[in-house]
PDB file of C-alpha atoms in Angstrom:
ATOM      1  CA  UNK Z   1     181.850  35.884 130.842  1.00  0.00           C
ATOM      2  CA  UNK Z   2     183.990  34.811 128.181  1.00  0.00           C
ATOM      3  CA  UNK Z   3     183.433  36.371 124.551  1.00  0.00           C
ATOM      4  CA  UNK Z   4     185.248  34.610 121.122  1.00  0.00           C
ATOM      5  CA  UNK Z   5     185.629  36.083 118.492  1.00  0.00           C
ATOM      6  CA  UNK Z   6     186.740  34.077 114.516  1.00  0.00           C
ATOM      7  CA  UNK Z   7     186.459  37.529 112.525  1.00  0.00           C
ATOM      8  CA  UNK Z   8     186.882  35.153 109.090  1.00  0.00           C
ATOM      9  CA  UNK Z   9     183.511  34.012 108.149  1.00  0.00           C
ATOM     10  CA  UNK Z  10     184.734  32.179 105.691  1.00  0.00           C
ATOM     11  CA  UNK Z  11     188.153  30.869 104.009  1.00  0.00           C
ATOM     12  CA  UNK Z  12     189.335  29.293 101.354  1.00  0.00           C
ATOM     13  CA  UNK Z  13     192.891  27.643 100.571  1.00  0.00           C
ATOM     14  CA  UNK Z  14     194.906  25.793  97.361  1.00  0.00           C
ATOM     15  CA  UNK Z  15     194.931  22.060  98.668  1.00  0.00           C
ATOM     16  CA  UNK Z  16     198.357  20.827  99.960  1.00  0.00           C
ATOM     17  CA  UNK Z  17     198.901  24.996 100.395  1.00  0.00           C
ATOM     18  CA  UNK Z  18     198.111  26.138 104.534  1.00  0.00           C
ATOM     19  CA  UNK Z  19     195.982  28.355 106.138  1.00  0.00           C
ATOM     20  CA  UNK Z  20     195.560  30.015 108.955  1.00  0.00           C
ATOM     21  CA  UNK Z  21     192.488  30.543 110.838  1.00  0.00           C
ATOM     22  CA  UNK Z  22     192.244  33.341 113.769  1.00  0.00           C
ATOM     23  CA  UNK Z  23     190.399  33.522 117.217  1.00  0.00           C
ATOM     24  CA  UNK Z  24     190.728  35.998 119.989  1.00  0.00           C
ATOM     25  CA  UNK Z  25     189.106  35.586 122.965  1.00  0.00           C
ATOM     26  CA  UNK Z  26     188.626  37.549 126.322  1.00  0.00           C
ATOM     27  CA  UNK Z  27     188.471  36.039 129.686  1.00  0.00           C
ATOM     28  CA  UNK Z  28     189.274  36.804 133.011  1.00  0.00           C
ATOM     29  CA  UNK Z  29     190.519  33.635 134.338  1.00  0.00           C
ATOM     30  CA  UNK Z  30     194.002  32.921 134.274  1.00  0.00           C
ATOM     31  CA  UNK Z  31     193.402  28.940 134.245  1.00  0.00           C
ATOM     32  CA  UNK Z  32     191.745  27.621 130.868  1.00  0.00           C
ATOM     33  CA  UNK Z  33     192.095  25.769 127.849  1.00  0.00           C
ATOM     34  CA  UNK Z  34     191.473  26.330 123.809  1.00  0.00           C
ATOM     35  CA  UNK Z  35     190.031  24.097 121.901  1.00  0.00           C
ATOM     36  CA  UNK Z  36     189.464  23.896 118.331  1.00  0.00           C
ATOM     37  CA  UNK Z  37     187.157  21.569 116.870  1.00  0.00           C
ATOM     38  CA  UNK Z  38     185.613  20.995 113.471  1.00  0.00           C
ATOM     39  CA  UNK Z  39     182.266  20.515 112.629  1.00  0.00           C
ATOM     40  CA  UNK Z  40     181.725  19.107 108.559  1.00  0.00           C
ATOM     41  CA  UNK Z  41     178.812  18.268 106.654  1.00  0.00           C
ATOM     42  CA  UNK Z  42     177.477  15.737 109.432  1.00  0.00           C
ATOM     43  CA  UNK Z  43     177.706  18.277 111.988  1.00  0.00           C
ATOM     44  CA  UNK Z  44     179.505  15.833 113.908  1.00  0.00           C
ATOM     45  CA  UNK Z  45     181.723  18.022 116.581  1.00  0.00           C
ATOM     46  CA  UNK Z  46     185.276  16.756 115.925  1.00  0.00           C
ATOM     47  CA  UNK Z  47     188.262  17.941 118.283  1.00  0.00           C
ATOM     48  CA  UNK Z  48     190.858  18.772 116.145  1.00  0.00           C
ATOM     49  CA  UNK Z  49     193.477  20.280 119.157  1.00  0.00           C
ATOM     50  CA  UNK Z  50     193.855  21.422 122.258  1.00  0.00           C
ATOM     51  CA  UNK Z  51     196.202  24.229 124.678  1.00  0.00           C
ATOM     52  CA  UNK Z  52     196.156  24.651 127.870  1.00  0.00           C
ATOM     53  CA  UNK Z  53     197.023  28.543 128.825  1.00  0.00           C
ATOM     54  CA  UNK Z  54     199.479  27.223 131.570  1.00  0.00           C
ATOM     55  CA  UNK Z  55     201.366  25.724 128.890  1.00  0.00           C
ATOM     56  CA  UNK Z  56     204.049  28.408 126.684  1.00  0.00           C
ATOM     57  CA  UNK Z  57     204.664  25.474 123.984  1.00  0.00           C
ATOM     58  CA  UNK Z  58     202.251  25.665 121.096  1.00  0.00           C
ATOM     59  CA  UNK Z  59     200.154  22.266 120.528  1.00  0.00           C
ATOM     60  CA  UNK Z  60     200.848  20.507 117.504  1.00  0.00           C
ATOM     61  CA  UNK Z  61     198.950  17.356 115.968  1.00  0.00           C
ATOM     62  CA  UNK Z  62     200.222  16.194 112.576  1.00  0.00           C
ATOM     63  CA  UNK Z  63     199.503  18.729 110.288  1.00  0.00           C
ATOM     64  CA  UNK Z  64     197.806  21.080 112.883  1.00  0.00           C
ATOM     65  CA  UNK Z  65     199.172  23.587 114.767  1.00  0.00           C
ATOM     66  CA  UNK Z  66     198.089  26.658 116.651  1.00  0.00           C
ATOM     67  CA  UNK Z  67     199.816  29.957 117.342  1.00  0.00           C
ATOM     68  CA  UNK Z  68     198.888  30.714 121.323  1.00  0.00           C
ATOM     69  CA  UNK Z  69     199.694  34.093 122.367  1.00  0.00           C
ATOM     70  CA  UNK Z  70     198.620  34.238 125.851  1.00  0.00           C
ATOM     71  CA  UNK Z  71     199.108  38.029 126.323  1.00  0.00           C
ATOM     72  CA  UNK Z  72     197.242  39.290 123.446  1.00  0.00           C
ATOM     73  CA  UNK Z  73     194.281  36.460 123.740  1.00  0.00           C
ATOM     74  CA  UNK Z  74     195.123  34.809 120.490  1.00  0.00           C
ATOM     75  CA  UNK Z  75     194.905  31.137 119.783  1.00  0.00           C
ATOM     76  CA  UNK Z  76     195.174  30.583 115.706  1.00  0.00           C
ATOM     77  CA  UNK Z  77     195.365  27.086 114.171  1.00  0.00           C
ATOM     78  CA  UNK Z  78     197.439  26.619 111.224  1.00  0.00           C
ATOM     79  CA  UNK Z  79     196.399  23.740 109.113  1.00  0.00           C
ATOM     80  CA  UNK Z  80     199.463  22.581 106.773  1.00  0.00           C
ATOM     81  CA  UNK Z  81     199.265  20.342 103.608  1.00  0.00           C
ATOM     82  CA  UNK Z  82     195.408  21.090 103.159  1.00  0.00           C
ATOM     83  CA  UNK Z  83     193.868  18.072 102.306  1.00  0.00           C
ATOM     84  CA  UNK Z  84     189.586  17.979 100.664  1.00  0.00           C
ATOM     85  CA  UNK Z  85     188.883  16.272 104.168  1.00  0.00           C
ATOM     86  CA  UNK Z  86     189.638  19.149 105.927  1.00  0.00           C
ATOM     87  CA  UNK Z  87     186.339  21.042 104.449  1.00  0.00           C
ATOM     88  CA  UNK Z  88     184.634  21.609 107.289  1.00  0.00           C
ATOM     89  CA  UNK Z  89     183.000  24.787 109.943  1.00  0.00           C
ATOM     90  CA  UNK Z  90     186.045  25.562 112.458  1.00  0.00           C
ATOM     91  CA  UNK Z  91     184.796  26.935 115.975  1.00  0.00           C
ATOM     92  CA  UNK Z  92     187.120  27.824 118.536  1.00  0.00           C
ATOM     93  CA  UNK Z  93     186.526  27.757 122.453  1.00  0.00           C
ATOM     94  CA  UNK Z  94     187.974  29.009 125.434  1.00  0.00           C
ATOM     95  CA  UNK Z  95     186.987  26.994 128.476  1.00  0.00           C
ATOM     96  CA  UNK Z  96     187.542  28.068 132.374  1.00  0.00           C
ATOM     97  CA  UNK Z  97     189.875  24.875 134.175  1.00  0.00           C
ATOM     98  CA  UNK Z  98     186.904  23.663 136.966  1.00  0.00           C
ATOM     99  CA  UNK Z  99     184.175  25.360 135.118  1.00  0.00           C
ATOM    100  CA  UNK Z 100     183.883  23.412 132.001  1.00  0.00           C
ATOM    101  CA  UNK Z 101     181.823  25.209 129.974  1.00  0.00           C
ATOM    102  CA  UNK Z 102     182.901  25.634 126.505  1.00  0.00           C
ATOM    103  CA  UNK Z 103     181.923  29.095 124.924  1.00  0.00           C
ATOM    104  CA  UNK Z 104     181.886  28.642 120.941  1.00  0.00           C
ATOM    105  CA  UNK Z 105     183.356  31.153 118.203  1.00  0.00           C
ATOM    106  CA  UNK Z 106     181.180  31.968 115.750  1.00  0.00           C
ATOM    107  CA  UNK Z 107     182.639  29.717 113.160  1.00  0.00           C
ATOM    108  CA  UNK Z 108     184.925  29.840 110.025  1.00  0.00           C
ATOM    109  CA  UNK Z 109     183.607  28.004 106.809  1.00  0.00           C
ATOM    110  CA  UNK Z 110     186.736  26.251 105.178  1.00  0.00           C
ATOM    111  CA  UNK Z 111     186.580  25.564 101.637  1.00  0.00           C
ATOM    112  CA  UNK Z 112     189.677  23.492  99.848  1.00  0.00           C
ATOM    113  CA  UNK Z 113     189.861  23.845  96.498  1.00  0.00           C
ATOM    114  CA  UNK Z 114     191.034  20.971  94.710  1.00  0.00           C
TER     115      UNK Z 114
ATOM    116  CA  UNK G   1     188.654   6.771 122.392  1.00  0.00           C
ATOM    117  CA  UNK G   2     185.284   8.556 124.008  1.00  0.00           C
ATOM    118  CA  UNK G   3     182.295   7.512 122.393  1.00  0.00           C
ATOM    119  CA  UNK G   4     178.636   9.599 122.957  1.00  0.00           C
ATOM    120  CA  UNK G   5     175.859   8.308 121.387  1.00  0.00           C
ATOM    121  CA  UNK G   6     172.513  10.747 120.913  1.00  0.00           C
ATOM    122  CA  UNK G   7     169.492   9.778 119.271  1.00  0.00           C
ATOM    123  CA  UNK G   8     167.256   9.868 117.827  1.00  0.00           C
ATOM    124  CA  UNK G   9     169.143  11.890 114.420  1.00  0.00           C
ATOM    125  CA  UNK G  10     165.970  13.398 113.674  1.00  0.00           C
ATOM    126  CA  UNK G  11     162.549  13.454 114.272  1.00  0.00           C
ATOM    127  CA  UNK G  12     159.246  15.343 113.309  1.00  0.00           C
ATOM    128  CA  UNK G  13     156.901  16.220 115.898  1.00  0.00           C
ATOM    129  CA  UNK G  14     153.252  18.245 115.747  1.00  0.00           C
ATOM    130  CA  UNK G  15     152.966  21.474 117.374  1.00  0.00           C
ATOM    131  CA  UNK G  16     151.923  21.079 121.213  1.00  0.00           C
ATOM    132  CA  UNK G  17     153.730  17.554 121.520  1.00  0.00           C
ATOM    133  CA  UNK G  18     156.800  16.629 123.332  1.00  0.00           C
ATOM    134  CA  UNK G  19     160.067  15.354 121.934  1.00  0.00           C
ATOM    135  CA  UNK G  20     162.764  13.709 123.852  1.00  0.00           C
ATOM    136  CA  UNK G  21     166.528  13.388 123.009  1.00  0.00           C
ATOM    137  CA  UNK G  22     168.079  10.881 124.822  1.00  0.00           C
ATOM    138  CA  UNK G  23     171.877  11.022 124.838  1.00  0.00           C
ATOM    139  CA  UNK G  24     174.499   7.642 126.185  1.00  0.00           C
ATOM    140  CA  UNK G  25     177.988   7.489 126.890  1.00  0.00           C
ATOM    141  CA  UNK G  26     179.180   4.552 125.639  1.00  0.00           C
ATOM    142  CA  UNK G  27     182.700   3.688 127.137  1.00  0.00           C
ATOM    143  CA  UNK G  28     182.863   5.968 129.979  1.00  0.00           C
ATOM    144  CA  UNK G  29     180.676   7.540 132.918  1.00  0.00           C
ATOM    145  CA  UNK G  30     180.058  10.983 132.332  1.00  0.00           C
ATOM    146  CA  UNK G  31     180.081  12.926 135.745  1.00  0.00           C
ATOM    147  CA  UNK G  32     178.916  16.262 133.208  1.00  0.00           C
ATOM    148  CA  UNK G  33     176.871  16.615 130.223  1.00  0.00           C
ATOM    149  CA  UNK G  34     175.798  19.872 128.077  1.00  0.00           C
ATOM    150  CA  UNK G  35     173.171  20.481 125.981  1.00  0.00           C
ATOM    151  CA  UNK G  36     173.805  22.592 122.848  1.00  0.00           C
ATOM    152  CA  UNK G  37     171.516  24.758 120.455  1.00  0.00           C
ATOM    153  CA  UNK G  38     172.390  25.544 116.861  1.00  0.00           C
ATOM    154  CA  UNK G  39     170.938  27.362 114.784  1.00  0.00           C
ATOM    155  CA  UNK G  40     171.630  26.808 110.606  1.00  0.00           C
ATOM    156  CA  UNK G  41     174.906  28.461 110.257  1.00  0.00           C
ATOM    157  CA  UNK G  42     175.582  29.498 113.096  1.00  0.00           C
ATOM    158  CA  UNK G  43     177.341  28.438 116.819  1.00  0.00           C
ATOM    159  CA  UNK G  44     176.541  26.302 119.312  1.00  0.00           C
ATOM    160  CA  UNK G  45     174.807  28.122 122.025  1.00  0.00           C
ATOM    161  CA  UNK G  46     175.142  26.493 125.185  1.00  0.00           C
ATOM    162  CA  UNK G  47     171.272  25.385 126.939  1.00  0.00           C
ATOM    163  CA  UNK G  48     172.553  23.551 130.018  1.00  0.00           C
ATOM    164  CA  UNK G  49     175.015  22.056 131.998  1.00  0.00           C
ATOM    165  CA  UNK G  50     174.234  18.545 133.934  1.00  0.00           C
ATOM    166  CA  UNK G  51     175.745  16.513 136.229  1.00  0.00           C
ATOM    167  CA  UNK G  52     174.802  13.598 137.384  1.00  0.00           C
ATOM    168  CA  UNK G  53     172.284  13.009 140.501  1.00  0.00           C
ATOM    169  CA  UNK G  54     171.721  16.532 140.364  1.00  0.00           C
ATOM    170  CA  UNK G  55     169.107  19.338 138.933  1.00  0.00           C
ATOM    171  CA  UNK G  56     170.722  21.033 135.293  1.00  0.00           C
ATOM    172  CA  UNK G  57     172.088  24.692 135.596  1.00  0.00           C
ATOM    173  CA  UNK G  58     170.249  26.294 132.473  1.00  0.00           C
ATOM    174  CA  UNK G  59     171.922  29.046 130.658  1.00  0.00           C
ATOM    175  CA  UNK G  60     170.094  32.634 130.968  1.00  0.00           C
ATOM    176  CA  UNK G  61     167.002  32.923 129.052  1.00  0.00           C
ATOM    177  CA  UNK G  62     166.855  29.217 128.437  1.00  0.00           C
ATOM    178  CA  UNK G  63     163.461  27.730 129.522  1.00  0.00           C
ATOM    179  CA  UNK G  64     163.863  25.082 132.011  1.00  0.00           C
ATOM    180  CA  UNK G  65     160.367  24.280 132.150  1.00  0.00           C
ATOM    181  CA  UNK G  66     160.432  23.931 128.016  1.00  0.00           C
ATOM    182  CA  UNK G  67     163.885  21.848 127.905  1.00  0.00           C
ATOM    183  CA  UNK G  68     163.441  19.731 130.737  1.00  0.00           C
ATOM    184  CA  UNK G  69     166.981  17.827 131.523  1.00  0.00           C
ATOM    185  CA  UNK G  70     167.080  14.762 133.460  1.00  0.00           C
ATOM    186  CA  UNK G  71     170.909  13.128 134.120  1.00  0.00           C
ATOM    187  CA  UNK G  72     169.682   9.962 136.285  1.00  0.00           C
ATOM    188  CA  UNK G  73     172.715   7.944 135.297  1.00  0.00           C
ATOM    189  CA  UNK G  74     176.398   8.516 134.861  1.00  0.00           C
ATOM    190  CA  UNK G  75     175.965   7.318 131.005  1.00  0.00           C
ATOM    191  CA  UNK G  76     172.375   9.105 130.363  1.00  0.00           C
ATOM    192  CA  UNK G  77     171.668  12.144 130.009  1.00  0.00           C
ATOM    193  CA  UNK G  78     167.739  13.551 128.149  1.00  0.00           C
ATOM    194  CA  UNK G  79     166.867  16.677 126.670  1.00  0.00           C
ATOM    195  CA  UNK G  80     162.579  16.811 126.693  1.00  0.00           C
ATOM    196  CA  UNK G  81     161.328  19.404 124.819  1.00  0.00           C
ATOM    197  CA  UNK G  82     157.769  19.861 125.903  1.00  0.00           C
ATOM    198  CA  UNK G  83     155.126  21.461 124.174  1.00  0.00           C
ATOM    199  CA  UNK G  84     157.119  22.109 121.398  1.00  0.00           C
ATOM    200  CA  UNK G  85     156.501  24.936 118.970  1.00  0.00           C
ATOM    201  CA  UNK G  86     157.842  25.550 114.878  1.00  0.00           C
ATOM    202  CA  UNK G  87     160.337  28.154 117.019  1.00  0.00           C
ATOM    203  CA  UNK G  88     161.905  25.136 118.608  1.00  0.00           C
ATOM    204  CA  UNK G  89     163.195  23.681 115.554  1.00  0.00           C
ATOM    205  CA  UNK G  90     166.534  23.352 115.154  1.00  0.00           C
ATOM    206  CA  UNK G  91     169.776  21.024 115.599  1.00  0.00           C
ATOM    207  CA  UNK G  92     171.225  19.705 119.171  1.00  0.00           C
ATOM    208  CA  UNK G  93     173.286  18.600 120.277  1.00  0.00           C
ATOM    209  CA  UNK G  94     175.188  16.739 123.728  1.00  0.00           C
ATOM    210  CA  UNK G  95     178.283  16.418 124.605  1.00  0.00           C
ATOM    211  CA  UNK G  96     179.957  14.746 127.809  1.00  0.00           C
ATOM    212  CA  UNK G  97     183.003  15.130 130.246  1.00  0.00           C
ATOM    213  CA  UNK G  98     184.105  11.932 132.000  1.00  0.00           C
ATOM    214  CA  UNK G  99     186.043  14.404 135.373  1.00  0.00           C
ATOM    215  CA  UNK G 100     188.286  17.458 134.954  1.00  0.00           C
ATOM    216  CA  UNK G 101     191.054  17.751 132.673  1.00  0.00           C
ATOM    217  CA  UNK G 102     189.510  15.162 130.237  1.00  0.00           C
ATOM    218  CA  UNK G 103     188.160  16.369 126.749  1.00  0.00           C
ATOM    219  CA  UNK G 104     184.482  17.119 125.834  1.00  0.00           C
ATOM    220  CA  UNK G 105     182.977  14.111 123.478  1.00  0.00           C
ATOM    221  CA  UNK G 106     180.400  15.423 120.717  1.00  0.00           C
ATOM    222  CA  UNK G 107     177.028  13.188 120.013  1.00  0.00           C
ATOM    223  CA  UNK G 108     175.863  13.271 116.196  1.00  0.00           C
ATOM    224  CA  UNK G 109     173.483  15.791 117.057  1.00  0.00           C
ATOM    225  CA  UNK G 110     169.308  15.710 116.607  1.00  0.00           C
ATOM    226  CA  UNK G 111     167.654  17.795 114.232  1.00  0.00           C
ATOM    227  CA  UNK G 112     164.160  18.492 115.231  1.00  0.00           C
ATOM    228  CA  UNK G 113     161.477  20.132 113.387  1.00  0.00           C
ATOM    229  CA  UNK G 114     158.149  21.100 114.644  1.00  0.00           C
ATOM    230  CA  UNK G 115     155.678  20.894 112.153  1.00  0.00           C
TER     231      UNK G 115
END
């Protein structure tokens, strides 16, 4: 079984400043992918990026990035130029390659202040 | 892009009644859907995994024969929640897989309260 752990309940950032937000997981499987996604007031479930383990080059998308250290089990995303948009509940999730199931963080709250 | 559509948004329901959540892929056939649970403020807690054709795998200590889970189509997939209780209230939500190595595509999620 996979367990996540996002030991920041809650964050808070200058906006245009970055953040960082942490997740450590621990799995067994050697083949699997992170995701992070982003869940705001809706509660819609928005991808925001995606690693797969097999790959040593952090992901980047715009002003997202994420800080994948295989060895330790650490996948952090690092959101630069904070915009008001970006309020929002930030789960990361491990998923096994084949298995597909996603197994959620327990969530940071980001707050921007304007 | 992906596009999974789950209604209804929300809905009331008496105590003892059932409640079903249908949930539609909209631009692509979904070979895998899962049904989520969250509570306010907290994670999504995996229910069940479905794939089309085929009975759902239910998550340990999930009822099946509360949350029944029917995936008849490759763009439908329904969450029933049967005899539903004030304990069942809560947010859930879908999401859907088109094959391996694509990404997982969120519905808007259903808030349900049992009154």
């Amino acid at each position: 079984a996979q367990t996540v752990t996002q030991s920041q309940p809650e964050m808070s950032v200058q906006e245009a400043e970055t953040v960082t937000l942490s997740c450590t997981y621990d799995t067994s499987e050697s083949d699997y992918y992170l995701f992070w996604y982003k869940q705001p007031p809706s509660r819609q479930m928005i991808l925001v990026i995606r690693q797969e383990a097999y790959k040593q080059q952090n992901a980047t998308e715009n002003r997202f990035s994420v800080n994948f250290q295989k060895a330790a089990k650490s996948f952090s995303l690092k959101i630069s130029d904070s915009q008001l948009g970006d309020a929002a509940m930030y789960f990361c999730a491990p998923g096994r390659i084949g298995n597909e199931k996603l197994t959620f963080g327990t969530g940071t709250r980001l707050t921007i202040i304007p | 892009g992906a596009v999974v559509s789950q209604h209804p948004s929300w809905v009331i329901c008496k105590s003892g009644t059932s409640v079903k959540i249908e949930c539609r892929s909209l631009d692509f056939q979904a070979t895998t859907m899962f049904w989520y649970r969250q509570f306010p403020k907290q994670s999504l807690m995996l229910m069940a995994t479905s794939n089309e054709g085929s009975k759902a795998t239910y998550e340990q200590g999930v009822e099946k024969d509360k949350f029944l889970i029917n995936h008849a189509s490759l763009t439908l997939s329904t969450l029933t929640v049967t005899s539903a209780h004030p304990e069942d209230s809560s947010f859930y939500i879908c999401s859907a897989r088109a094959a391996a190595n694509y990404g997982y595509t969120f519905g808007s999620g259903t808030r349900l309260t049992v009154v």
